[in-house]
mmCIF file as gemmi writes it, N, C-alpha and C atoms, coordinates in Angstrom:
data_model
loop_
_atom_site.group_PDB
_atom_site.id
_atom_site.type_symbol
_atom_site.label_atom_id
_atom_site.label_alt_id
_atom_site.label_comp_id
_atom_site.label_asym_id
_atom_site.label_entity_id
_atom_site.label_seq_id
_atom_site.pdbx_PDB_ins_code
_atom_site.Cartn_x
_atom_site.Cartn_y
_atom_site.Cartn_z
_atom_site.occupancy
_atom_site.B_iso_or_equiv
_atom_site.pdbx_formal_charge
_atom_site.auth_seq_id
_atom_site.auth_asym_id
_atom_site.pdbx_PDB_model_num
ATOM 1 N N . MET Axp A 1 ? -103.211 7.713 11.646 1 0 ? 1 A 1
ATOM 2 C CA . MET Axp A 1 ? -102.16 8.548 12.67 1 0 ? 1 A 1
ATOM 3 C C . MET Axp A 1 ? -100.777 8.064 11.962 1 0 ? 1 A 1
ATOM 4 N N . MET Axp A 2 ? -100.564 6.846 11.754 1 0 ? 2 A 1
ATOM 5 C CA . MET Axp A 2 ? -99.218 6.205 11.232 1 0 ? 2 A 1
ATOM 6 C C . MET Axp A 2 ? -99.016 6.828 10.091 1 0 ? 2 A 1
ATOM 7 N N . GLU Axp A 3 ? -100.074 7.158 9.201 1 0 ? 3 A 1
ATOM 8 C CA . GLU Axp A 3 ? -99.788 7.37 7.895 1 0 ? 3 A 1
ATOM 9 C C . GLU Axp A 3 ? -99.378 8.931 7.903 1 0 ? 3 A 1
ATOM 10 N N . ASN Axp A 4 ? -99.596 9.715 8.823 1 0 ? 4 A 1
ATOM 11 C CA . ASN Axp A 4 ? -99.084 11.008 8.849 1 0 ? 4 A 1
ATOM 12 C C . ASN Axp A 4 ? -97.512 11.07 9.232 1 0 ? 4 A 1
ATOM 13 N N . TRP Axp A 5 ? -97.242 10.046 10.234 1 0 ? 5 A 1
ATOM 14 C CA . TRP Axp A 5 ? -95.633 10.235 10.321 1 0 ? 5 A 1
ATOM 15 C C . TRP Axp A 5 ? -94.861 9.397 9.155 1 0 ? 5 A 1
ATOM 16 N N . ALA Axp A 6 ? -95.445 8.512 8.322 1 0 ? 6 A 1
ATOM 17 C CA . ALA Axp A 6 ? -94.933 8.195 7.094 1 0 ? 6 A 1
ATOM 18 C C . ALA Axp A 6 ? -94.515 9.294 6.319 1 0 ? 6 A 1
ATOM 19 N N . ASN Axp A 7 ? -95.483 10.166 6.147 1 0 ? 7 A 1
ATOM 20 C CA . ASN Axp A 7 ? -95.174 11.257 5.089 1 0 ? 7 A 1
ATOM 21 C C . ASN Axp A 7 ? -94.33 12.288 5.699 1 0 ? 7 A 1
ATOM 22 N N . TRP Axp A 8 ? -94.216 12.375 6.977 1 0 ? 8 A 1
ATOM 23 C CA . TRP Axp A 8 ? -93.226 13.224 7.632 1 0 ? 8 A 1
ATOM 24 C C . TRP Axp A 8 ? -91.729 12.892 7.699 1 0 ? 8 A 1
ATOM 25 N N . ILE Axp A 9 ? -91.506 11.34 7.762 1 0 ? 9 A 1
ATOM 26 C CA . ILE Axp A 9 ? -90.143 11.2 7.717 1 0 ? 9 A 1
ATOM 27 C C . ILE Axp A 9 ? -89.244 11.717 6.669 1 0 ? 9 A 1
ATOM 28 N N . PRO Axp A 10 ? -89.87 11.47 5.498 1 0 ? 10 A 1
ATOM 29 C CA . PRO Axp A 10 ? -88.914 11.778 4.319 1 0 ? 10 A 1
ATOM 30 C C . PRO Axp A 10 ? -88.936 13.265 3.961 1 0 ? 10 A 1
ATOM 31 N N . GLU Axp A 11 ? -89.936 14.005 4.538 1 0 ? 11 A 1
ATOM 32 C CA . GLU Axp A 11 ? -89.755 15.386 4.656 1 0 ? 11 A 1
ATOM 33 C C . GLU Axp A 11 ? -88.79 16.084 5.542 1 0 ? 11 A 1
ATOM 34 N N . ILE Axp A 12 ? -89.007 15.436 7.201 1 0 ? 12 A 1
ATOM 35 C CA . ILE Axp A 12 ? -87.875 16.124 7.966 1 0 ? 12 A 1
ATOM 36 C C . ILE Axp A 12 ? -86.788 15.326 8.16 1 0 ? 12 A 1
ATOM 37 N N . GLY Axp A 13 ? -86.607 14.111 7.405 1 0 ? 13 A 1
ATOM 38 C CA . GLY Axp A 13 ? -85.408 13.435 7.494 1 0 ? 13 A 1
ATOM 39 C C . GLY Axp A 13 ? -84.269 13.802 6.674 1 0 ? 13 A 1
ATOM 40 N N . PHE Axp A 14 ? -84.788 14.375 5.339 1 0 ? 14 A 1
ATOM 41 C CA . PHE Axp A 14 ? -83.747 14.66 4.336 1 0 ? 14 A 1
ATOM 42 C C . PHE Axp A 14 ? -83.029 16.046 4.943 1 0 ? 14 A 1
ATOM 43 N N . PRO Axp A 15 ? -83.865 17.333 5.404 1 0 ? 15 A 1
ATOM 44 C CA . PRO Axp A 15 ? -83.239 18.308 5.984 1 0 ? 15 A 1
ATOM 45 C C . PRO Axp A 15 ? -82.318 17.954 7.174 1 0 ? 15 A 1
ATOM 46 N N . VAL Axp A 16 ? -82.698 17.008 8.016 1 0 ? 16 A 1
ATOM 47 C CA . VAL Axp A 16 ? -81.92 16.809 9.18 1 0 ? 16 A 1
ATOM 48 C C . VAL Axp A 16 ? -80.716 16.203 8.722 1 0 ? 16 A 1
ATOM 49 N N . VAL Axp A 17 ? -80.476 15.403 7.903 1 0 ? 17 A 1
ATOM 50 C CA . VAL Axp A 17 ? -79.271 14.716 7.091 1 0 ? 17 A 1
ATOM 51 C C . VAL Axp A 17 ? -78.585 15.766 6.594 1 0 ? 17 A 1
ATOM 52 N N . VAL Axp A 18 ? -79.05 16.758 5.819 1 0 ? 18 A 1
ATOM 53 C CA . VAL Axp A 18 ? -78.36 17.683 5.193 1 0 ? 18 A 1
ATOM 54 C C . VAL Axp A 18 ? -77.512 18.643 6.126 1 0 ? 18 A 1
ATOM 55 N N . THR Axp A 19 ? -78.481 18.945 7.238 1 0 ? 19 A 1
ATOM 56 C CA . THR Axp A 19 ? -77.949 20.093 8.247 1 0 ? 19 A 1
ATOM 57 C C . THR Axp A 19 ? -76.797 19.007 8.996 1 0 ? 19 A 1
ATOM 58 N N . PHE Axp A 20 ? -76.881 18.03 9.345 1 0 ? 20 A 1
ATOM 59 C CA . PHE Axp A 20 ? -75.735 17.366 10.284 1 0 ? 20 A 1
ATOM 60 C C . PHE Axp A 20 ? -74.591 17.227 9.322 1 0 ? 20 A 1
ATOM 61 N N . TYR Axp A 21 ? -75.038 16.658 7.905 1 0 ? 21 A 1
ATOM 62 C CA . TYR Axp A 21 ? -73.679 16.894 7.17 1 0 ? 21 A 1
ATOM 63 C C . TYR Axp A 21 ? -72.902 18.405 6.904 1 0 ? 21 A 1
ATOM 64 N N . LEU Axp A 22 ? -73.652 19.326 6.875 1 0 ? 22 A 1
ATOM 65 C CA . LEU Axp A 22 ? -72.83 20.766 6.73 1 0 ? 22 A 1
ATOM 66 C C . LEU Axp A 22 ? -72.251 21.203 8.064 1 0 ? 22 A 1
ATOM 67 N N . LEU Axp A 23 ? -72.938 20.815 9.315 1 0 ? 23 A 1
ATOM 68 C CA . LEU Axp A 23 ? -72.657 21.163 10.328 1 0 ? 23 A 1
ATOM 69 C C . LEU Axp A 23 ? -71.087 20.351 10.697 1 0 ? 23 A 1
ATOM 70 N N . HIS Axp A 24 ? -71.242 19.057 10.354 1 0 ? 24 A 1
ATOM 71 C CA . HIS Axp A 24 ? -69.697 18.352 10.245 1 0 ? 24 A 1
ATOM 72 C C . HIS Axp A 24 ? -68.605 19.096 9.434 1 0 ? 24 A 1
ATOM 73 N N . ARG Axp A 25 ? -69.001 19.452 8.431 1 0 ? 25 A 1
ATOM 74 C CA . ARG Axp A 25 ? -68.046 19.828 7.248 1 0 ? 25 A 1
ATOM 75 C C . ARG Axp A 25 ? -67.466 21.275 7.893 1 0 ? 25 A 1
ATOM 76 N N . ILE Axp A 26 ? -68.358 22.182 8.615 1 0 ? 26 A 1
ATOM 77 C CA . ILE Axp A 26 ? -68.158 23.373 8.88 1 0 ? 26 A 1
ATOM 78 C C . ILE Axp A 26 ? -67.402 23.218 10.353 1 0 ? 26 A 1
ATOM 79 N N . GLU Axp A 27 ? -67.565 22.177 11.167 1 0 ? 27 A 1
ATOM 80 C CA . GLU Axp A 27 ? -66.936 21.987 12.462 1 0 ? 27 A 1
ATOM 81 C C . GLU Axp A 27 ? -65.503 22.15 12.087 1 0 ? 27 A 1
ATOM 82 N N . SER Axp A 28 ? -65.056 21.24 11.129 1 0 ? 28 A 1
ATOM 83 C CA . SER Axp A 28 ? -63.412 21.187 10.829 1 0 ? 28 A 1
ATOM 84 C C . SER Axp A 28 ? -62.912 22.443 10.473 1 0 ? 28 A 1
ATOM 85 N N . LYS Axp A 29 ? -63.499 23.044 9.666 1 0 ? 29 A 1
ATOM 86 C CA . LYS Axp A 29 ? -63.102 24.462 9.261 1 0 ? 29 A 1
ATOM 87 C C . LYS Axp A 29 ? -63.012 25.514 10.387 1 0 ? 29 A 1
ATOM 88 N N . LEU Axp A 30 ? -64.105 25.346 11.383 1 0 ? 30 A 1
ATOM 89 C CA . LEU Axp A 30 ? -64.091 26.215 12.509 1 0 ? 30 A 1
ATOM 90 C C . LEU Axp A 30 ? -62.99 26.09 13.425 1 0 ? 30 A 1
ATOM 91 N N . ASP Axp A 31 ? -62.423 24.552 13.622 1 0 ? 31 A 1
ATOM 92 C CA . ASP Axp A 31 ? -61.375 24.219 14.462 1 0 ? 31 A 1
ATOM 93 C C . ASP Axp A 31 ? -60.025 24.667 13.885 1 0 ? 31 A 1
ATOM 94 N N . ILE Axp A 32 ? -59.846 24.851 12.575 1 0 ? 32 A 1
ATOM 95 C CA . ILE Axp A 32 ? -58.625 25.472 11.875 1 0 ? 32 A 1
ATOM 96 C C . ILE Axp A 32 ? -58.698 27.083 12.234 1 0 ? 32 A 1
ATOM 97 N N . LEU Axp A 33 ? -59.651 27.649 12.058 1 0 ? 33 A 1
ATOM 98 C CA . LEU Axp A 33 ? -60.048 28.704 12.236 1 0 ? 33 A 1
ATOM 99 C C . LEU Axp A 33 ? -59.678 29.039 13.637 1 0 ? 33 A 1
ATOM 100 N N . ILE Axp A 34 ? -59.847 28.611 14.775 1 0 ? 34 A 1
ATOM 101 C CA . ILE Axp A 34 ? -59.823 28.815 15.785 1 0 ? 34 A 1
ATOM 102 C C . ILE Axp A 34 ? -58.661 28.61 16.557 1 0 ? 34 A 1
ATOM 103 N N . GLU Axp A 35 ? -57.582 27.639 15.854 1 0 ? 35 A 1
ATOM 104 C CA . GLU Axp A 35 ? -56.533 27.666 15.967 1 0 ? 35 A 1
ATOM 105 C C . GLU Axp A 35 ? -55.767 28.7 15.25 1 0 ? 35 A 1
ATOM 106 N N . SER Axp A 36 ? -56.04 29.003 14.242 1 0 ? 36 A 1
ATOM 107 C CA . SER Axp A 36 ? -55.274 30.415 13.693 1 0 ? 36 A 1
ATOM 108 C C . SER Axp A 36 ? -55.364 31.479 14.491 1 0 ? 36 A 1
ATOM 109 N N . ILE Axp A 37 ? -56.64 31.833 14.998 1 0 ? 37 A 1
ATOM 110 C CA . ILE Axp A 37 ? -56.708 33.104 15.897 1 0 ? 37 A 1
ATOM 111 C C . ILE Axp A 37 ? -56.04 32.792 17.056 1 0 ? 37 A 1
ATOM 112 N N . THR Axp A 38 ? -55.936 31.661 17.672 1 0 ? 38 A 1
ATOM 113 C CA . THR Axp A 38 ? -55.119 31.731 18.963 1 0 ? 38 A 1
ATOM 114 C C . THR Axp A 38 ? -53.719 31.706 18.59 1 0 ? 38 A 1
ATOM 115 N N . ALA Axp A 39 ? -53.118 31.277 17.614 1 0 ? 39 A 1
ATOM 116 C CA . ALA Axp A 39 ? -51.659 31.373 17.207 1 0 ? 39 A 1
ATOM 117 C C . ALA Axp A 39 ? -51.443 32.805 16.644 1 0 ? 39 A 1
ATOM 118 N N . LEU Axp A 40 ? -52.369 33.595 16.354 1 0 ? 40 A 1
ATOM 119 C CA . LEU Axp A 40 ? -52.028 34.965 15.769 1 0 ? 40 A 1
ATOM 120 C C . LEU Axp A 40 ? -51.379 35.979 16.538 1 0 ? 40 A 1
ATOM 121 N N . PRO Axp A 41 ? -51.39 36.065 17.96 1 0 ? 41 A 1
ATOM 122 C CA . PRO Axp A 41 ? -50.77 36.817 18.716 1 0 ? 41 A 1
ATOM 123 C C . PRO Axp A 41 ? -49.169 36.411 18.776 1 0 ? 41 A 1
ATOM 124 N N . GLU Axp A 42 ? -49.145 35.105 18.903 1 0 ? 42 A 1
ATOM 125 C CA . GLU Axp A 42 ? -47.608 34.502 18.94 1 0 ? 42 A 1
ATOM 126 C C . GLU Axp A 42 ? -46.844 35.046 17.394 1 0 ? 42 A 1
ATOM 127 N N . LYS Axp A 43 ? -47.584 34.913 16.515 1 0 ? 43 A 1
ATOM 128 C CA . LYS Axp A 43 ? -46.922 35.232 15.166 1 0 ? 43 A 1
ATOM 129 C C . LYS Axp A 43 ? -46.491 36.626 15.115 1 0 ? 43 A 1
ATOM 130 N N . MET Axp A 44 ? -47.469 37.507 15.824 1 0 ? 44 A 1
ATOM 131 C CA . MET Axp A 44 ? -47.399 38.859 15.61 1 0 ? 44 A 1
ATOM 132 C C . MET Axp A 44 ? -46.174 39.744 16.328 1 0 ? 44 A 1
ATOM 133 N N . ARG Axp A 45 ? -45.841 38.556 17.362 1 0 ? 45 A 1
ATOM 134 C CA . ARG Axp A 45 ? -44.489 39.045 18.296 1 0 ? 45 A 1
ATOM 135 C C . ARG Axp A 45 ? -43.093 39.119 17.291 1 0 ? 45 A 1
């Protein structure tokens, strides 16, 4: 049973780490996008 967990950790761990890294990078870009969209009506006046 423990051998199965030892095999799953590298297989599952790497994609999880990459996913969190990419989500963290995208989050800052989404914040900038949201600010730009929010400011757009004011700039169009």
